[in-house]
PDB file of C-alpha atoms in Angstrom:
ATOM      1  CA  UNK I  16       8.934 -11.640 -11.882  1.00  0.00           C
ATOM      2  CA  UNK I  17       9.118 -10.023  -8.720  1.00  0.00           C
ATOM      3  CA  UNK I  18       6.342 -11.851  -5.939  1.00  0.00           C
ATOM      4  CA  UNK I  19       5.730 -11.398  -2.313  1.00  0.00           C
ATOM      5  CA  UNK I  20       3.704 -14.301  -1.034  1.00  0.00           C
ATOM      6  CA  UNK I  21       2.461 -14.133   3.188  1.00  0.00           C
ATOM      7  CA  UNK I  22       1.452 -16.802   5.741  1.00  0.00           C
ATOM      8  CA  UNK I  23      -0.424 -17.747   6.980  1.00  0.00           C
ATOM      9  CA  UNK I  24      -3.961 -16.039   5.121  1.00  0.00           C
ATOM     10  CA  UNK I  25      -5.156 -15.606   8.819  1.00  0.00           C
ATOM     11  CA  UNK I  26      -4.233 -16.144  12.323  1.00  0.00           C
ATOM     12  CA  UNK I  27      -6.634 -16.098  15.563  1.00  0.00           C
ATOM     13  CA  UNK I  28      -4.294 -15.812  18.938  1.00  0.00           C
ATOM     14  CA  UNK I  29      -5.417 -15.368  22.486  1.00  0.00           C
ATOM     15  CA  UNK I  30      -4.562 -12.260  24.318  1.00  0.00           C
ATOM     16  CA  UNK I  31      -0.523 -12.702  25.377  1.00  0.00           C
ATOM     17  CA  UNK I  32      -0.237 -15.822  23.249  1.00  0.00           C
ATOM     18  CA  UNK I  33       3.100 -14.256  20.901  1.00  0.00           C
ATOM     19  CA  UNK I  34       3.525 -15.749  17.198  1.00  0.00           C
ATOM     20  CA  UNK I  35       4.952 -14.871  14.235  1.00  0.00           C
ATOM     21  CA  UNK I  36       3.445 -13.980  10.201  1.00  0.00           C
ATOM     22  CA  UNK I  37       6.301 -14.147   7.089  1.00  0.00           C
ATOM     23  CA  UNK I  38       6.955 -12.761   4.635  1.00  0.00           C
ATOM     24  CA  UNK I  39       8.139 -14.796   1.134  1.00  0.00           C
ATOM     25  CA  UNK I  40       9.536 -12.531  -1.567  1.00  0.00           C
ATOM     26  CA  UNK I  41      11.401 -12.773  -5.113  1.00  0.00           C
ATOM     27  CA  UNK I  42      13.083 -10.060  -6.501  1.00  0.00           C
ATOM     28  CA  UNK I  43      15.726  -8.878  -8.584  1.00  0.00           C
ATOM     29  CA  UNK I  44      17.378  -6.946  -6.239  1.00  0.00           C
ATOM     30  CA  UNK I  45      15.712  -5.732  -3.035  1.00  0.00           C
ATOM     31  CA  UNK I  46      15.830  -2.048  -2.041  1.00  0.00           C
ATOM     32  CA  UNK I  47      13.736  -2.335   1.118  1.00  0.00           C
ATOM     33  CA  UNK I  48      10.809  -4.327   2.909  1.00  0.00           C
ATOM     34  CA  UNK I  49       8.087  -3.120   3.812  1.00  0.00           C
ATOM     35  CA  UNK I  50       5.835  -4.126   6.962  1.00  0.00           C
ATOM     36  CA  UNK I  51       2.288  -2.224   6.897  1.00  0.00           C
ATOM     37  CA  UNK I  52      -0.949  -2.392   9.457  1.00  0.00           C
ATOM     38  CA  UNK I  53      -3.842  -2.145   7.896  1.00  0.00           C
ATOM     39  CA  UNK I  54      -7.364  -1.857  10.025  1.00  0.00           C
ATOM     40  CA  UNK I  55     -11.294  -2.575   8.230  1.00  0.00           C
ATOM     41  CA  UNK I  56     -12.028   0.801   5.982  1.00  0.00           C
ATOM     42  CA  UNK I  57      -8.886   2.305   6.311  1.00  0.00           C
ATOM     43  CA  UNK I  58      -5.296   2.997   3.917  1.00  0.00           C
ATOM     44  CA  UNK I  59      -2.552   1.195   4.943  1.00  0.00           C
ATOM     45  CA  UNK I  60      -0.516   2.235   8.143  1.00  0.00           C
ATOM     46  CA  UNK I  61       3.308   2.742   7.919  1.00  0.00           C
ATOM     47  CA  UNK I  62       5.434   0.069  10.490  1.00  0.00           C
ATOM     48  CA  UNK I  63       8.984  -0.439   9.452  1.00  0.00           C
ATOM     49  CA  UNK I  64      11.366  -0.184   6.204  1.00  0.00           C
ATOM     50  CA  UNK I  65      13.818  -2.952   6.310  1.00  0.00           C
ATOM     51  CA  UNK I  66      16.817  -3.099   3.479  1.00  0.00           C
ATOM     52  CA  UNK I  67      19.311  -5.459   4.150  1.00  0.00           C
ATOM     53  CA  UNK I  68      19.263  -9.262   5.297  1.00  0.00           C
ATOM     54  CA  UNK I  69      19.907  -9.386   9.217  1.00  0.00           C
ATOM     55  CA  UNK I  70      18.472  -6.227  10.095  1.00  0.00           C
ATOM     56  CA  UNK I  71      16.133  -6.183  12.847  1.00  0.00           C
ATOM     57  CA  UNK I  72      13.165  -3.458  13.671  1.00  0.00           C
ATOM     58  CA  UNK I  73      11.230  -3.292  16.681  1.00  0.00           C
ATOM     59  CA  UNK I  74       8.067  -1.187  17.747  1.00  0.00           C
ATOM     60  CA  UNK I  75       6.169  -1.745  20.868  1.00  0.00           C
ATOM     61  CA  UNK I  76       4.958  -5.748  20.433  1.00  0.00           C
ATOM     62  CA  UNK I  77       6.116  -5.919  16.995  1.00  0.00           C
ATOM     63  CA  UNK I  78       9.437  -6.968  15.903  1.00  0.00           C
ATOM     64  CA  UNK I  79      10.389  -7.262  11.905  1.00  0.00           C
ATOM     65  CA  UNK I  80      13.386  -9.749  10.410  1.00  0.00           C
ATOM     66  CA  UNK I  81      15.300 -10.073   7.452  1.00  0.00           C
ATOM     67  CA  UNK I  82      16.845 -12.726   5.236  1.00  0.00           C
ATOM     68  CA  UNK I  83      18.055 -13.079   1.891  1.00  0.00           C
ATOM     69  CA  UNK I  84      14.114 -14.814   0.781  1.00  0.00           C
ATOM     70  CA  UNK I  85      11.906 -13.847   3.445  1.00  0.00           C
ATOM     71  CA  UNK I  86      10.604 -11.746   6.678  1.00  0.00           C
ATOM     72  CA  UNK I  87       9.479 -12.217   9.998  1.00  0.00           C
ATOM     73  CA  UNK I  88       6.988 -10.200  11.848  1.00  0.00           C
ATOM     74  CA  UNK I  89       6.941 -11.116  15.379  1.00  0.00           C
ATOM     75  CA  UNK I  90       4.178 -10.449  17.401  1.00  0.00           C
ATOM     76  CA  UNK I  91       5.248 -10.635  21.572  1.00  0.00           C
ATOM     77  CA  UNK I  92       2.201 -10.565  24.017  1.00  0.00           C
ATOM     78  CA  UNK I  93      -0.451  -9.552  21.027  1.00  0.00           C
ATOM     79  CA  UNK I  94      -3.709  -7.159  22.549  1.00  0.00           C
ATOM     80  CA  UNK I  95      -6.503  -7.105  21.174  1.00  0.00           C
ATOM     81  CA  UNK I  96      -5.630  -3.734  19.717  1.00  0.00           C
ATOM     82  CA  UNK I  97      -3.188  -5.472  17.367  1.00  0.00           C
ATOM     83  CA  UNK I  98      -6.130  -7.121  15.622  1.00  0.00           C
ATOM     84  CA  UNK I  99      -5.657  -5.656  11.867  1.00  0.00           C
ATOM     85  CA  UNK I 100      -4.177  -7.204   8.534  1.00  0.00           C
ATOM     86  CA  UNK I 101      -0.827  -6.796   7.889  1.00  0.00           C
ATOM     87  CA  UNK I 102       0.576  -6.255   4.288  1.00  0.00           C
ATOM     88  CA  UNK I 103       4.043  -6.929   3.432  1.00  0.00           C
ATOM     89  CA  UNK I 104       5.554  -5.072   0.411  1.00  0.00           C
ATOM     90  CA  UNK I 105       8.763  -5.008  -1.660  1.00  0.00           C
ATOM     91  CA  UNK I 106      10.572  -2.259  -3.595  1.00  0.00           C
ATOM     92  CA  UNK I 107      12.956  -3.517  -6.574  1.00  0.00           C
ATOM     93  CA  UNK I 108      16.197  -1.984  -7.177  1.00  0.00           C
ATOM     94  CA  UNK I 109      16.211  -2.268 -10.980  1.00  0.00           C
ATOM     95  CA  UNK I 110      12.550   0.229 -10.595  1.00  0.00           C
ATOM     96  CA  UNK I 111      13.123   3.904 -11.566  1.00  0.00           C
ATOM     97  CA  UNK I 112      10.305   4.665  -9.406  1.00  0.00           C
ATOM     98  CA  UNK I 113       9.173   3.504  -5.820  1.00  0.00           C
ATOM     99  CA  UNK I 114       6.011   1.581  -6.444  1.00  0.00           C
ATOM    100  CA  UNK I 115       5.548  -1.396  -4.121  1.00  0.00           C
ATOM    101  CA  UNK I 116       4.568  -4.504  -4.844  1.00  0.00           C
ATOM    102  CA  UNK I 117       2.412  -6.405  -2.313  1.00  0.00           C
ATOM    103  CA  UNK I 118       1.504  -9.349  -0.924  1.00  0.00           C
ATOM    104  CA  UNK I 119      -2.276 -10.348  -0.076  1.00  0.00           C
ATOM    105  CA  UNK I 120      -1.634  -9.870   3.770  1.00  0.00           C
ATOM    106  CA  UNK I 121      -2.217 -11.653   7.443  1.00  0.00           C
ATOM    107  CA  UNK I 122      -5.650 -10.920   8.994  1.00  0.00           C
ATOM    108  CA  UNK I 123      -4.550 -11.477  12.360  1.00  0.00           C
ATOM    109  CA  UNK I 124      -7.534 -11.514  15.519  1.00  0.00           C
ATOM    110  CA  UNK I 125      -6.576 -11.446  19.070  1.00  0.00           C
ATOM    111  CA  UNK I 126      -8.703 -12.494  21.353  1.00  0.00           C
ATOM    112  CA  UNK I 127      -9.538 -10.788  24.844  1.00  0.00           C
TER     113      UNK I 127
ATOM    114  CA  UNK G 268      -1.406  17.860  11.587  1.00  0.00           C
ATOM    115  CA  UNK G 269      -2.420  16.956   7.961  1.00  0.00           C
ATOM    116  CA  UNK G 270      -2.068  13.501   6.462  1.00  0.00           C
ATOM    117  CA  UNK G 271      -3.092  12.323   2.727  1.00  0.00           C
ATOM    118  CA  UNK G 272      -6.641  12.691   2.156  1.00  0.00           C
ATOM    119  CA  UNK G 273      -9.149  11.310  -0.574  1.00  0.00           C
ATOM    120  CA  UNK G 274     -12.780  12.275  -1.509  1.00  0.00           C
ATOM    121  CA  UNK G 275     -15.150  11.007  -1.639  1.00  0.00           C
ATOM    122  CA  UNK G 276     -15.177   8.417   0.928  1.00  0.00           C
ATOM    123  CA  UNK G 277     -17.634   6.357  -1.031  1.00  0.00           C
ATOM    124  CA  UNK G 278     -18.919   6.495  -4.050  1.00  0.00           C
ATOM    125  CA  UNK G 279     -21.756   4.725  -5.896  1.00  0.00           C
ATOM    126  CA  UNK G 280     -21.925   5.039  -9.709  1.00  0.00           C
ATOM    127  CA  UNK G 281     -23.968   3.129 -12.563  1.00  0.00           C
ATOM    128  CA  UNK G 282     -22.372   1.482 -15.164  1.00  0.00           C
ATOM    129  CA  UNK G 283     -20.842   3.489 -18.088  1.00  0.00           C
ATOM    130  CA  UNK G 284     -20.383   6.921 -16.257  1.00  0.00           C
ATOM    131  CA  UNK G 285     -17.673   9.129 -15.312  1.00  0.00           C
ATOM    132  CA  UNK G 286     -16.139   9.312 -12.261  1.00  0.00           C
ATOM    133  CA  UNK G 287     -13.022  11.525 -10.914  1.00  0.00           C
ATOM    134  CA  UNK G 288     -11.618  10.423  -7.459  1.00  0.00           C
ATOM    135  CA  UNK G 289      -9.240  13.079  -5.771  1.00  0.00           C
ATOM    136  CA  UNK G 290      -6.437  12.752  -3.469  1.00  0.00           C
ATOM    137  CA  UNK G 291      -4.126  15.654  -1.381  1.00  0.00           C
ATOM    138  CA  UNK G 292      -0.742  14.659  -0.426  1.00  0.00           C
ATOM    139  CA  UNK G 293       0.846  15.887   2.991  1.00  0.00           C
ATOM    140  CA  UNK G 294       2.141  19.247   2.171  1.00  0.00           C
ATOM    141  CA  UNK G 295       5.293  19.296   1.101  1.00  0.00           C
ATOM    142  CA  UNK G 296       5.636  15.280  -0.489  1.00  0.00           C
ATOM    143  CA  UNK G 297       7.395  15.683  -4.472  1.00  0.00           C
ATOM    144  CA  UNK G 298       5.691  11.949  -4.842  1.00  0.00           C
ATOM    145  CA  UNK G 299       2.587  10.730  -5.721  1.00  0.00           C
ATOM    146  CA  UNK G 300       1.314   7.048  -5.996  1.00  0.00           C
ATOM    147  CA  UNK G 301      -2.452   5.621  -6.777  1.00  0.00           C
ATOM    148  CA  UNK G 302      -2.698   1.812  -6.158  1.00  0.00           C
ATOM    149  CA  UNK G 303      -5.945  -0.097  -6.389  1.00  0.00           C
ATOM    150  CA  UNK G 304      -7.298  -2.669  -3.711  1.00  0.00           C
ATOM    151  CA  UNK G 305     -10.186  -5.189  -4.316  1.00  0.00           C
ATOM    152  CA  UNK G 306     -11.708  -7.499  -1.425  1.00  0.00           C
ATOM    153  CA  UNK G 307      -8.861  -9.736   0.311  1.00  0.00           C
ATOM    154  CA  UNK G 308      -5.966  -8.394  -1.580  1.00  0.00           C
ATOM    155  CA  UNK G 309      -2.904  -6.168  -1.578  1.00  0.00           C
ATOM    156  CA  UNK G 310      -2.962  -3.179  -2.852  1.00  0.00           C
ATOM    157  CA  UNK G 311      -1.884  -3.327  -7.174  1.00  0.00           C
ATOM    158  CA  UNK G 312      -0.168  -0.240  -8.320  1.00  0.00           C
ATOM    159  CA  UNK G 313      -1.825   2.156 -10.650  1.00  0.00           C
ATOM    160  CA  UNK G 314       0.382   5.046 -11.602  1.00  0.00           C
ATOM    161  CA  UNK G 315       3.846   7.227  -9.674  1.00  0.00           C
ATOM    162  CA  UNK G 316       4.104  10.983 -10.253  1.00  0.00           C
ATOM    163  CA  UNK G 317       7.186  12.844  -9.251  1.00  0.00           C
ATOM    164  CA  UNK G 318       6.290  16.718  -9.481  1.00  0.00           C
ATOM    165  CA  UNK G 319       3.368  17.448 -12.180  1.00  0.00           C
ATOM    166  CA  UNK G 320       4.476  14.439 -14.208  1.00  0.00           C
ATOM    167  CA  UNK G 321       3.383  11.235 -14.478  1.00  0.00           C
ATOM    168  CA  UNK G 322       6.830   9.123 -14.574  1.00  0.00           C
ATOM    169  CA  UNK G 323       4.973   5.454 -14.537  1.00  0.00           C
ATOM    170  CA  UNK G 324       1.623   4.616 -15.216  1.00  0.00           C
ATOM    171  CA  UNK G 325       2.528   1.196 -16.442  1.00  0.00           C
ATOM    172  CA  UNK G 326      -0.162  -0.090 -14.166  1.00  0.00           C
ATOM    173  CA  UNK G 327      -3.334   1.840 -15.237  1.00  0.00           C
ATOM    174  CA  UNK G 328      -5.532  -0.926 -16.515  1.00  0.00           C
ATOM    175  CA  UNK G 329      -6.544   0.398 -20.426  1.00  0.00           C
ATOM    176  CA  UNK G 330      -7.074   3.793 -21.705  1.00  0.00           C
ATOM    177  CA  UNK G 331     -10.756   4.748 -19.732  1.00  0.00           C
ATOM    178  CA  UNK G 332      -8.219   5.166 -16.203  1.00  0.00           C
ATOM    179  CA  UNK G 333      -6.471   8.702 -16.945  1.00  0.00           C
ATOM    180  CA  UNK G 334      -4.658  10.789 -13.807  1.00  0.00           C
ATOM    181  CA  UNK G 335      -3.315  14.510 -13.718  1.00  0.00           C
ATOM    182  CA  UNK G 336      -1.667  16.280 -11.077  1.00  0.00           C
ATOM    183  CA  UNK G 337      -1.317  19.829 -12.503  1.00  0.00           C
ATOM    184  CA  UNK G 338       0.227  21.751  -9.690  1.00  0.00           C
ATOM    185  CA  UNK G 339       2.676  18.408  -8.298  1.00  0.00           C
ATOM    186  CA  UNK G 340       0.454  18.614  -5.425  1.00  0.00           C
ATOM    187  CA  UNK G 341      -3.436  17.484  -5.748  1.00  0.00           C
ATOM    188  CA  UNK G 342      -3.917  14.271  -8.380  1.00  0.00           C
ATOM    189  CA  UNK G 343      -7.581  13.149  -9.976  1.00  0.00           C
ATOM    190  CA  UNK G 344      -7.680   9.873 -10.926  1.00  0.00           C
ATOM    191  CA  UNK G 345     -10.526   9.791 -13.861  1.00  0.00           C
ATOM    192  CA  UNK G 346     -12.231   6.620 -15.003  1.00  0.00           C
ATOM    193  CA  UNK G 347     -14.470   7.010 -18.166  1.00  0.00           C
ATOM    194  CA  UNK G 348     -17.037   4.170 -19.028  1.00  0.00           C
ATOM    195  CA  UNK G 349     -16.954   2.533 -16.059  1.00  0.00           C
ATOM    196  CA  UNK G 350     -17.355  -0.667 -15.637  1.00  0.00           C
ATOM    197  CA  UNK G 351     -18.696  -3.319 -12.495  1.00  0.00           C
ATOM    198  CA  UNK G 352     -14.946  -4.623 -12.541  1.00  0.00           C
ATOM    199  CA  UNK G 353     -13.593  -1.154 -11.778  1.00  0.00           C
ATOM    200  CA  UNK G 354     -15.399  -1.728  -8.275  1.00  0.00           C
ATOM    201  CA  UNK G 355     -12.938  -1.299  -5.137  1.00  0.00           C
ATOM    202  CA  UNK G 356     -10.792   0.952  -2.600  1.00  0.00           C
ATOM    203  CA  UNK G 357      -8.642   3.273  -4.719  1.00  0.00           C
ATOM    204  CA  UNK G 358      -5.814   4.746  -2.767  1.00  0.00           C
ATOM    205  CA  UNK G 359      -3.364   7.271  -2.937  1.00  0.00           C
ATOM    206  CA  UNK G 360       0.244   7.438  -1.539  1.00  0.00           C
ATOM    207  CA  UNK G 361       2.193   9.968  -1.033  1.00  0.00           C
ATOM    208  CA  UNK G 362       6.522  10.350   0.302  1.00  0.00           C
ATOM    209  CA  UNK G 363       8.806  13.403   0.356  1.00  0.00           C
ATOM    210  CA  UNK G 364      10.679  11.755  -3.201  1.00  0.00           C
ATOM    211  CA  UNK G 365      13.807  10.005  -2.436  1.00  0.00           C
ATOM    212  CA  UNK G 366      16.595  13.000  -2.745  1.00  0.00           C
ATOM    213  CA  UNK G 367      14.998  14.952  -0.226  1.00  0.00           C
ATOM    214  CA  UNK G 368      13.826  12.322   2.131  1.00  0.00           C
ATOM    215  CA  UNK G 369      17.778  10.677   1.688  1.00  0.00           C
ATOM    216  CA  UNK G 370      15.568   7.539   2.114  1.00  0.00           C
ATOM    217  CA  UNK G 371      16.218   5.334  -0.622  1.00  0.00           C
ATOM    218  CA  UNK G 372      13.263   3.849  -0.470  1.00  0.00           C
ATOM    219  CA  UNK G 373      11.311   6.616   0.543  1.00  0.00           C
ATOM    220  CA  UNK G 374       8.920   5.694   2.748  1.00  0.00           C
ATOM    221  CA  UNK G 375       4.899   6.195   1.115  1.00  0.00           C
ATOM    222  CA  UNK G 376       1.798   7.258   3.696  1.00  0.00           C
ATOM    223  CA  UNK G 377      -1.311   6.357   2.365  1.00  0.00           C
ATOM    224  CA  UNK G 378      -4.842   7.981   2.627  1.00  0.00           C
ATOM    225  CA  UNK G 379      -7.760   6.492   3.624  1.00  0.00           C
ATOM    226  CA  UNK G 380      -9.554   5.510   0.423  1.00  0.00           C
ATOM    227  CA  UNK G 381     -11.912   6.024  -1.993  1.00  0.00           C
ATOM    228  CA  UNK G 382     -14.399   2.956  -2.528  1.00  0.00           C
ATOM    229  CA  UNK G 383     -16.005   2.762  -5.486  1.00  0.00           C
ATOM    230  CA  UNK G 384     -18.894   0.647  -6.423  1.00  0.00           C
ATOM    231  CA  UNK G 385     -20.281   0.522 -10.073  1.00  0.00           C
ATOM    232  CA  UNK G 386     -23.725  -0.904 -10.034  1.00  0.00           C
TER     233      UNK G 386
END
């Protein structure tokens, strides 16, 4: 059965102090990973696609790995503006459609 | 420039009545996804339409969730008889569909929500 498990539940960081949240998943076959923000009352918030093991992405602070089992999202010199939860999601290749199955997510605070 | 919307917002509903939730995709997107989100967790897919049809709604929960899309652009989602366990953020998805996006994956943008609460 295809999983995605993420840790840790939350994180609290000082402003600058960089870390990093992962990303377990189990699947047949993995079409792509997905990294999303999400903020208090609002839908999800695309960040990065990744599809194969050793690919790297990288947006502003945020930087997303790949293995063969898991994901990395590093954080580098977190604001407080990066205080959201962030969902990681998998697509299976064996699915005839493109629904995503998700893990429970990072709440991640940074403090000023 | 447009993204996905949802109405309502919010909406507050007793126990045992109807309730149709609405979502409108960014122009143009083939795909259409509805997931459901309680408190603290991910997001639990409902049901995928490509075009008018519904090609997967292996995750509605029983018979009272039904969802059209008539026109393979606006979808309801309908929920008959609700029920205080039907309580959370429903949201929609939407992506260009994989053969025109030549993303394999094909990437979904979501709305903002509709939360429901059944009293």
């Amino acid at each position: 059965e295809d999983q995605v498990t993420q840790s840790p539940e939350a994180l609290r960081l000082q402003e600058g102090e960089s870390s990093s949240l992962n990303c377990s998943y189990t699947v047949s076959g993995l079409r792509g990973l997905f990294w999303y923000r999400q903020d208090p009352g609002k839908g999800p918030e695309f960040l990065f696609t990744l599809y194969s093991a050793g690919e790297e992405k990288e947006k502003e602070r945020l930087k997303a790995t790949l293995t063969k089992k898991e994901s990395f999202l590093h954080i580098t010199a977190p604001k407080p503006e990066d205080s959201a939860t962030y969902l990681c999601a998998v697509q299976d290749v064996s699915w005839g459609n493109r629904k995503l199955i998700w893990g429970l997510g990072t709440s991640l605070a940074v403090n000023p | 420039g447009a993204g996905v919307s949802q109405t309502p917002s919010n909406k507050v509903t007793e126990k045992g009545k109807y309730v149709e939730l609405r979502c409108d995709p960014i122009s143009g997107h083939t795909a259409l996804y509805w997931y459901r989100q309680s408190l603290g967790q991910g997001p639990e897919f409902l049901i995928y339409f490509q075009g008018t049809g519904a090609a997967d709604d292996s995750g509605l929960p029983n018979d009272r969730f039904f969802a059209v899309r008539p026109e393979g652009s606006v979808s309801t989602l309908k929920i008959q008889r609700t029920e205080r366990g039907d309580s959370a953020v429903y949201l929609c998805a939407s992506s260009p569909g994989h053969r025109t996006s030549g993303d394999p994956t094909d990437t979904q943008y979501f709305g903002p929500g509709t939360r429901l609460t059944v009293l």
